[in-house]
Amino acid sequence: MAKTNPFVFLQQVRTEVSKVTWPTRRETVITTIMVVIMSILAALFFLGVDWVLGTVVRTILGMRF
């Protein structure tokens, strides 16, 4: 493997980073909101599944809490 001068490496990194298409602020905000909403929906879903399964198990085992 060829060794690269750190200065040359940093130049290559800058060149590659300049080629990246960065998201706009609006795209970032919308994506963040979507992630938060989906996380809340997933949490509510698993809360419901946990409650149902817990109720079924307590019913089968005859426990009442």
C-alpha positions in Angstrom: 0.0 0.0 0.0 1.4 3.3 -1.1 2.0 5.9 1.6 0.4 9.3 1.1 1.8 12.6 2.4 -0.7 14.0 5.0 -0.9 17.3 3.1 -1.8 15.5 -0.1 -4.3 13.4 1.7 -6.0 16.5 3.1 -6.1 18.0 -0.3 -7.8 14.9 -1.7 -10.3 14.9 1.2 -11.2 18.6 0.5 -11.7 17.7 -3.2 -14.0 14.8 -2.4 -16.0 16.7 0.2 -16.6 19.5 -2.4 -18.2 16.9 -4.7 -20.8 16.0 -2.0 -24.3 17.3 -2.6 -25.2 18.5 0.9 -28.9 18.6 1.9 -30.6 22.0 2.3 -31.7 23.2 5.7 -35.3 22.6 4.8 -34.5 19.0 3.7 -32.7 18.4 7.0 -35.6 19.8 9.1 -38.2 17.8 7.2 -36.1 14.6 7.6 -35.6 15.2 11.3 -39.3 15.8 11.8 -40.1 12.5 9.9 -37.6 10.6 12.0 -39.1 11.9 15.3 -42.7 11.1 14.1 -41.8 7.6 13.0 -39.9 7.0 16.3 -43.0 8.1 18.3 -45.2 5.8 16.2 -42.9 2.9 16.6 -42.8 3.5 20.4 -46.6 3.6 20.6 -46.8 0.4 18.5 -44.5 -1.5 20.7 -46.2 -0.1 23.8 -49.5 -1.5 22.5 -48.0 -4.9 21.5 -46.3 -5.2 25.0 -49.6 -4.3 26.7 -51.5 -6.9 24.7 -49.0 -9.6 25.2 -48.7 -8.9 28.9 -52.5 -9.1 29.3 -52.6 -12.4 27.4 -49.8 -13.9 29.5 -51.4 -12.7 32.8 -54.7 -14.1 31.7 -53.2 -17.5 30.7 -51.3 -17.7 34.0 -54.3 -16.5 36.0 -52.5 -13.5 37.5 -54.3 -10.2 38.2 -52.1 -7.2 38.9 
